[in-house]
Amino acid sequence: MDITKLDMRVKNTKADIALPVFILSMINIGFNADVIAADKPLGQINDNLRITGEFRGRYEAYDFFKPGPAANNNNEYDFWALRGRLGVLATSRYVDGYVQGEYSGVYGLPNDAFATPGGALGLGALYYTENHRNTSPSDVHLKQAYLNFKFDPLGLNGLSLKAGRFEVKEGLEYQTGDAKFDGLKATRVSQRLLGTFDFAHASRNFDGVSTVYDQPQYNISISATRPTQGGFNIAAQDEISDIDLFYTA
């Protein structure tokens, strides 16, 4: 027997085995890295600081009204809109802080879609009339800016106090943990009275204070606020000064 040939065959076999093992090891390392990255939310700088953001574009077309013979009875039109948000969230044991800005722009609105006596023919007409008859209004405003004080370290578990500009979504104060039931609340029950009207291209926010006492069996929420503009009026920086709200649930 040729010992040299036998030794070469053994070495080749070792190389053939080592290569798949090396590839599998690299795949495993890559998979573990993906898992670690997936555990870290996008924009998370460290345990106490996170950058948040979102961008939404929407195209809307209307062609289902049948106005009678009248001036400004354009019932077939389209327009598009953009909305962008950027925020910074800082957290600590005792207090959290959040600042978020929003850009809202609506483009190509009709200036002849509010017939008399029929009224506004679709949402395009509402955006046009609510924004000083501007066919392409846009605005940059402060969406949220608040401090949320947490009293858990003081032995008052579940108690918090929020002050500044923030969102109020009536009906979503308590989550049961049942995905179907909570989903039904979110789509059919919540924001019947108070909400952000997030479907619109400029959401509504609330300036004031809110306190929450959250326990596994129940939730108590109390807020005193003043709403901002928003909805069809995209100048959402300004408050609606004639309205003051006191809400408890």
PDB file of C-alpha atoms in Angstrom, residues 101-236:
ATOM      1  CA  GLY A 101     -42.336  67.182  14.727  1.00  0.00           C
ATOM      2  CA  GLU A 102     -44.680  66.656  11.790  1.00  0.00           C
ATOM      3  CA  TYR A 103     -44.766  67.827   8.173  1.00  0.00           C
ATOM      4  CA  SER A 104     -48.125  67.779   6.376  1.00  0.00           C
ATOM      5  CA  GLY A 105     -48.676  68.660   2.731  1.00  0.00           C
ATOM      6  CA  VAL A 106     -51.708  68.256   0.445  1.00  0.00           C
ATOM      7  CA  TYR A 107     -51.239  68.923  -3.273  1.00  0.00           C
ATOM      8  CA  GLY A 108     -53.509  69.536  -6.250  1.00  0.00           C
ATOM      9  CA  LEU A 109     -56.758  70.268  -4.414  1.00  0.00           C
ATOM     10  CA  PRO A 110     -59.811  71.262  -6.480  1.00  0.00           C
ATOM     11  CA  ASN A 111     -61.030  74.861  -6.231  1.00  0.00           C
ATOM     12  CA  ASP A 112     -64.456  74.152  -7.727  1.00  0.00           C
ATOM     13  CA  ALA A 113     -65.847  71.200  -5.746  1.00  0.00           C
ATOM     14  CA  PHE A 114     -68.259  72.878  -3.318  1.00  0.00           C
ATOM     15  CA  ALA A 115     -71.604  73.160  -5.084  1.00  0.00           C
ATOM     16  CA  THR A 116     -74.536  75.199  -3.812  1.00  0.00           C
ATOM     17  CA  PRO A 117     -76.643  73.994  -2.078  1.00  0.00           C
ATOM     18  CA  GLY A 118     -75.007  70.562  -2.053  1.00  0.00           C
ATOM     19  CA  GLY A 119     -71.897  71.625  -0.165  1.00  0.00           C
ATOM     20  CA  ALA A 120     -68.428  70.076  -0.254  1.00  0.00           C
ATOM     21  CA  LEU A 121     -68.077  67.328  -2.853  1.00  0.00           C
ATOM     22  CA  GLY A 122     -65.570  65.088  -1.101  1.00  0.00           C
ATOM     23  CA  LEU A 123     -62.578  65.570   1.170  1.00  0.00           C
ATOM     24  CA  GLY A 124     -60.637  67.560  -1.404  1.00  0.00           C
ATOM     25  CA  ALA A 125     -63.151  70.378  -1.092  1.00  0.00           C
ATOM     26  CA  LEU A 126     -62.893  70.273   2.715  1.00  0.00           C
ATOM     27  CA  TYR A 127     -59.088  70.508   2.685  1.00  0.00           C
ATOM     28  CA  TYR A 128     -59.343  73.421   0.241  1.00  0.00           C
ATOM     29  CA  THR A 129     -61.860  75.461   2.225  1.00  0.00           C
ATOM     30  CA  GLU A 130     -60.264  74.735   5.636  1.00  0.00           C
ATOM     31  CA  ASN A 131     -56.829  75.926   4.473  1.00  0.00           C
ATOM     32  CA  HIS A 132     -57.686  79.430   3.257  1.00  0.00           C
ATOM     33  CA  ARG A 133     -58.626  78.220  -0.233  1.00  0.00           C
ATOM     34  CA  ASN A 134     -55.088  77.056  -0.954  1.00  0.00           C
ATOM     35  CA  THR A 135     -54.840  74.316  -3.590  1.00  0.00           C
ATOM     36  CA  SER A 136     -51.507  73.012  -2.212  1.00  0.00           C
ATOM     37  CA  PRO A 137     -51.227  73.811   1.513  1.00  0.00           C
ATOM     38  CA  SER A 138     -48.328  72.543   3.643  1.00  0.00           C
ATOM     39  CA  ASP A 139     -47.219  73.039   7.233  1.00  0.00           C
ATOM     40  CA  VAL A 140     -44.509  72.026   9.719  1.00  0.00           C
ATOM     41  CA  HIS A 141     -45.631  71.885  13.337  1.00  0.00           C
ATOM     42  CA  LEU A 142     -44.875  70.425  16.745  1.00  0.00           C
ATOM     43  CA  LYS A 143     -46.887  67.246  17.075  1.00  0.00           C
ATOM     44  CA  GLN A 144     -45.833  66.112  20.562  1.00  0.00           C
ATOM     45  CA  ALA A 145     -43.616  67.474  23.339  1.00  0.00           C
ATOM     46  CA  TYR A 146     -44.162  66.102  26.828  1.00  0.00           C
ATOM     47  CA  LEU A 147     -42.648  64.786  30.029  1.00  0.00           C
ATOM     48  CA  ASN A 148     -44.108  61.639  31.593  1.00  0.00           C
ATOM     49  CA  PHE A 149     -43.322  61.295  35.295  1.00  0.00           C
ATOM     50  CA  LYS A 150     -43.354  57.724  36.665  1.00  0.00           C
ATOM     51  CA  PHE A 151     -44.021  57.043  40.326  1.00  0.00           C
ATOM     52  CA  ASP A 152     -43.172  53.320  40.406  1.00  0.00           C
ATOM     53  CA  PRO A 153     -39.767  53.945  42.066  1.00  0.00           C
ATOM     54  CA  LEU A 154     -41.628  55.715  44.887  1.00  0.00           C
ATOM     55  CA  GLY A 155     -43.802  52.668  45.552  1.00  0.00           C
ATOM     56  CA  LEU A 156     -46.852  53.907  43.599  1.00  0.00           C
ATOM     57  CA  ASN A 157     -46.845  51.228  40.934  1.00  0.00           C
ATOM     58  CA  GLY A 158     -48.802  52.083  37.802  1.00  0.00           C
ATOM     59  CA  LEU A 159     -49.171  55.803  38.572  1.00  0.00           C
ATOM     60  CA  SER A 160     -47.881  58.360  36.061  1.00  0.00           C
ATOM     61  CA  LEU A 161     -48.358  62.052  35.251  1.00  0.00           C
ATOM     62  CA  LYS A 162     -47.906  63.474  31.757  1.00  0.00           C
ATOM     63  CA  ALA A 163     -47.642  67.195  30.942  1.00  0.00           C
ATOM     64  CA  GLY A 164     -47.191  68.987  27.627  1.00  0.00           C
ATOM     65  CA  ARG A 165     -48.527  68.223  24.152  1.00  0.00           C
ATOM     66  CA  PHE A 166     -49.533  64.607  23.591  1.00  0.00           C
ATOM     67  CA  GLU A 167     -52.065  62.288  21.978  1.00  0.00           C
ATOM     68  CA  VAL A 168     -55.408  61.377  23.544  1.00  0.00           C
ATOM     69  CA  LYS A 169     -57.167  58.306  22.155  1.00  0.00           C
ATOM     70  CA  GLU A 170     -60.344  57.792  24.126  1.00  0.00           C
ATOM     71  CA  GLY A 171     -61.329  54.153  24.567  1.00  0.00           C
ATOM     72  CA  LEU A 172     -57.806  52.701  24.393  1.00  0.00           C
ATOM     73  CA  GLU A 173     -56.728  53.389  27.976  1.00  0.00           C
ATOM     74  CA  TYR A 174     -56.986  49.731  29.006  1.00  0.00           C
ATOM     75  CA  GLN A 175     -55.718  46.761  26.996  1.00  0.00           C
ATOM     76  CA  THR A 176     -57.065  43.319  27.859  1.00  0.00           C
ATOM     77  CA  GLY A 177     -54.283  41.383  26.165  1.00  0.00           C
ATOM     78  CA  ASP A 178     -56.781  39.616  23.900  1.00  0.00           C
ATOM     79  CA  ALA A 179     -55.667  40.597  20.387  1.00  0.00           C
ATOM     80  CA  LYS A 180     -59.106  40.158  18.810  1.00  0.00           C
ATOM     81  CA  PHE A 181     -60.945  42.096  21.501  1.00  0.00           C
ATOM     82  CA  ASP A 182     -58.378  44.900  21.623  1.00  0.00           C
ATOM     83  CA  GLY A 183     -58.420  45.077  17.829  1.00  0.00           C
ATOM     84  CA  LEU A 184     -62.204  45.407  17.882  1.00  0.00           C
ATOM     85  CA  LYS A 185     -61.931  48.248  20.404  1.00  0.00           C
ATOM     86  CA  ALA A 186     -59.362  50.037  18.258  1.00  0.00           C
ATOM     87  CA  THR A 187     -61.388  49.829  15.043  1.00  0.00           C
ATOM     88  CA  ARG A 188     -64.986  50.091  16.290  1.00  0.00           C
ATOM     89  CA  VAL A 189     -65.076  51.732  19.706  1.00  0.00           C
ATOM     90  CA  SER A 190     -62.126  54.042  20.288  1.00  0.00           C
ATOM     91  CA  GLN A 191     -61.961  57.777  19.510  1.00  0.00           C
ATOM     92  CA  ARG A 192     -65.705  58.266  19.207  1.00  0.00           C
ATOM     93  CA  LEU A 193     -65.385  61.456  21.266  1.00  0.00           C
ATOM     94  CA  LEU A 194     -61.679  62.300  21.528  1.00  0.00           C
ATOM     95  CA  GLY A 195     -58.885  61.240  19.233  1.00  0.00           C
ATOM     96  CA  THR A 196     -56.077  62.211  16.900  1.00  0.00           C
ATOM     97  CA  PHE A 197     -58.077  61.711  13.666  1.00  0.00           C
ATOM     98  CA  ASP A 198     -55.027  59.980  12.229  1.00  0.00           C
ATOM     99  CA  PHE A 199     -56.712  59.291   8.882  1.00  0.00           C
ATOM    100  CA  ALA A 200     -56.345  62.986   8.051  1.00  0.00           C
ATOM    101  CA  HIS A 201     -53.051  64.357   6.799  1.00  0.00           C
ATOM    102  CA  ALA A 202     -52.489  66.436   9.953  1.00  0.00           C
ATOM    103  CA  SER A 203     -53.431  64.713  13.198  1.00  0.00           C
ATOM    104  CA  ARG A 204     -54.940  66.493  16.193  1.00  0.00           C
ATOM    105  CA  ASN A 205     -53.076  66.659  19.504  1.00  0.00           C
ATOM    106  CA  PHE A 206     -53.841  67.951  22.988  1.00  0.00           C
ATOM    107  CA  ASP A 207     -52.075  70.455  25.244  1.00  0.00           C
ATOM    108  CA  GLY A 208     -52.483  69.887  28.978  1.00  0.00           C
ATOM    109  CA  VAL A 209     -51.960  67.294  31.702  1.00  0.00           C
ATOM    110  CA  SER A 210     -52.976  63.667  32.092  1.00  0.00           C
ATOM    111  CA  THR A 211     -52.647  61.216  34.962  1.00  0.00           C
ATOM    112  CA  VAL A 212     -53.005  57.445  34.703  1.00  0.00           C
ATOM    113  CA  TYR A 213     -53.286  54.744  37.340  1.00  0.00           C
ATOM    114  CA  ASP A 214     -52.825  51.461  35.486  1.00  0.00           C
ATOM    115  CA  GLN A 215     -53.333  48.073  37.147  1.00  0.00           C
ATOM    116  CA  PRO A 216     -53.768  44.561  35.698  1.00  0.00           C
ATOM    117  CA  GLN A 217     -57.478  44.534  36.588  1.00  0.00           C
ATOM    118  CA  TYR A 218     -58.399  48.139  35.761  1.00  0.00           C
ATOM    119  CA  ASN A 219     -57.246  51.538  34.531  1.00  0.00           C
ATOM    120  CA  ILE A 220     -58.125  55.055  35.708  1.00  0.00           C
ATOM    121  CA  SER A 221     -57.282  57.935  33.357  1.00  0.00           C
ATOM    122  CA  ILE A 222     -57.933  61.642  33.949  1.00  0.00           C
ATOM    123  CA  SER A 223     -56.940  64.466  31.615  1.00  0.00           C
ATOM    124  CA  ALA A 224     -57.479  68.209  31.292  1.00  0.00           C
ATOM    125  CA  THR A 225     -56.524  69.453  27.836  1.00  0.00           C
ATOM    126  CA  ARG A 226     -57.129  71.865  24.995  1.00  0.00           C
ATOM    127  CA  PRO A 227     -57.146  70.413  21.443  1.00  0.00           C
ATOM    128  CA  THR A 228     -55.047  71.714  18.574  1.00  0.00           C
ATOM    129  CA  GLN A 229     -56.079  72.267  14.998  1.00  0.00           C
ATOM    130  CA  GLY A 230     -55.595  69.326  12.692  1.00  0.00           C
ATOM    131  CA  GLY A 231     -57.803  67.087  10.663  1.00  0.00           C
ATOM    132  CA  PHE A 232     -58.753  68.986   7.508  1.00  0.00           C
ATOM    133  CA  ASN A 233     -56.989  72.124   8.758  1.00  0.00           C
ATOM    134  CA  ILE A 234     -53.350  71.139   8.483  1.00  0.00           C
ATOM    135  CA  ALA A 235     -52.086  74.110  10.554  1.00  0.00           C
ATOM    136  CA  ALA A 236     -51.944  71.803  13.573  1.00  0.00           C
TER     137      ALA A 236
END
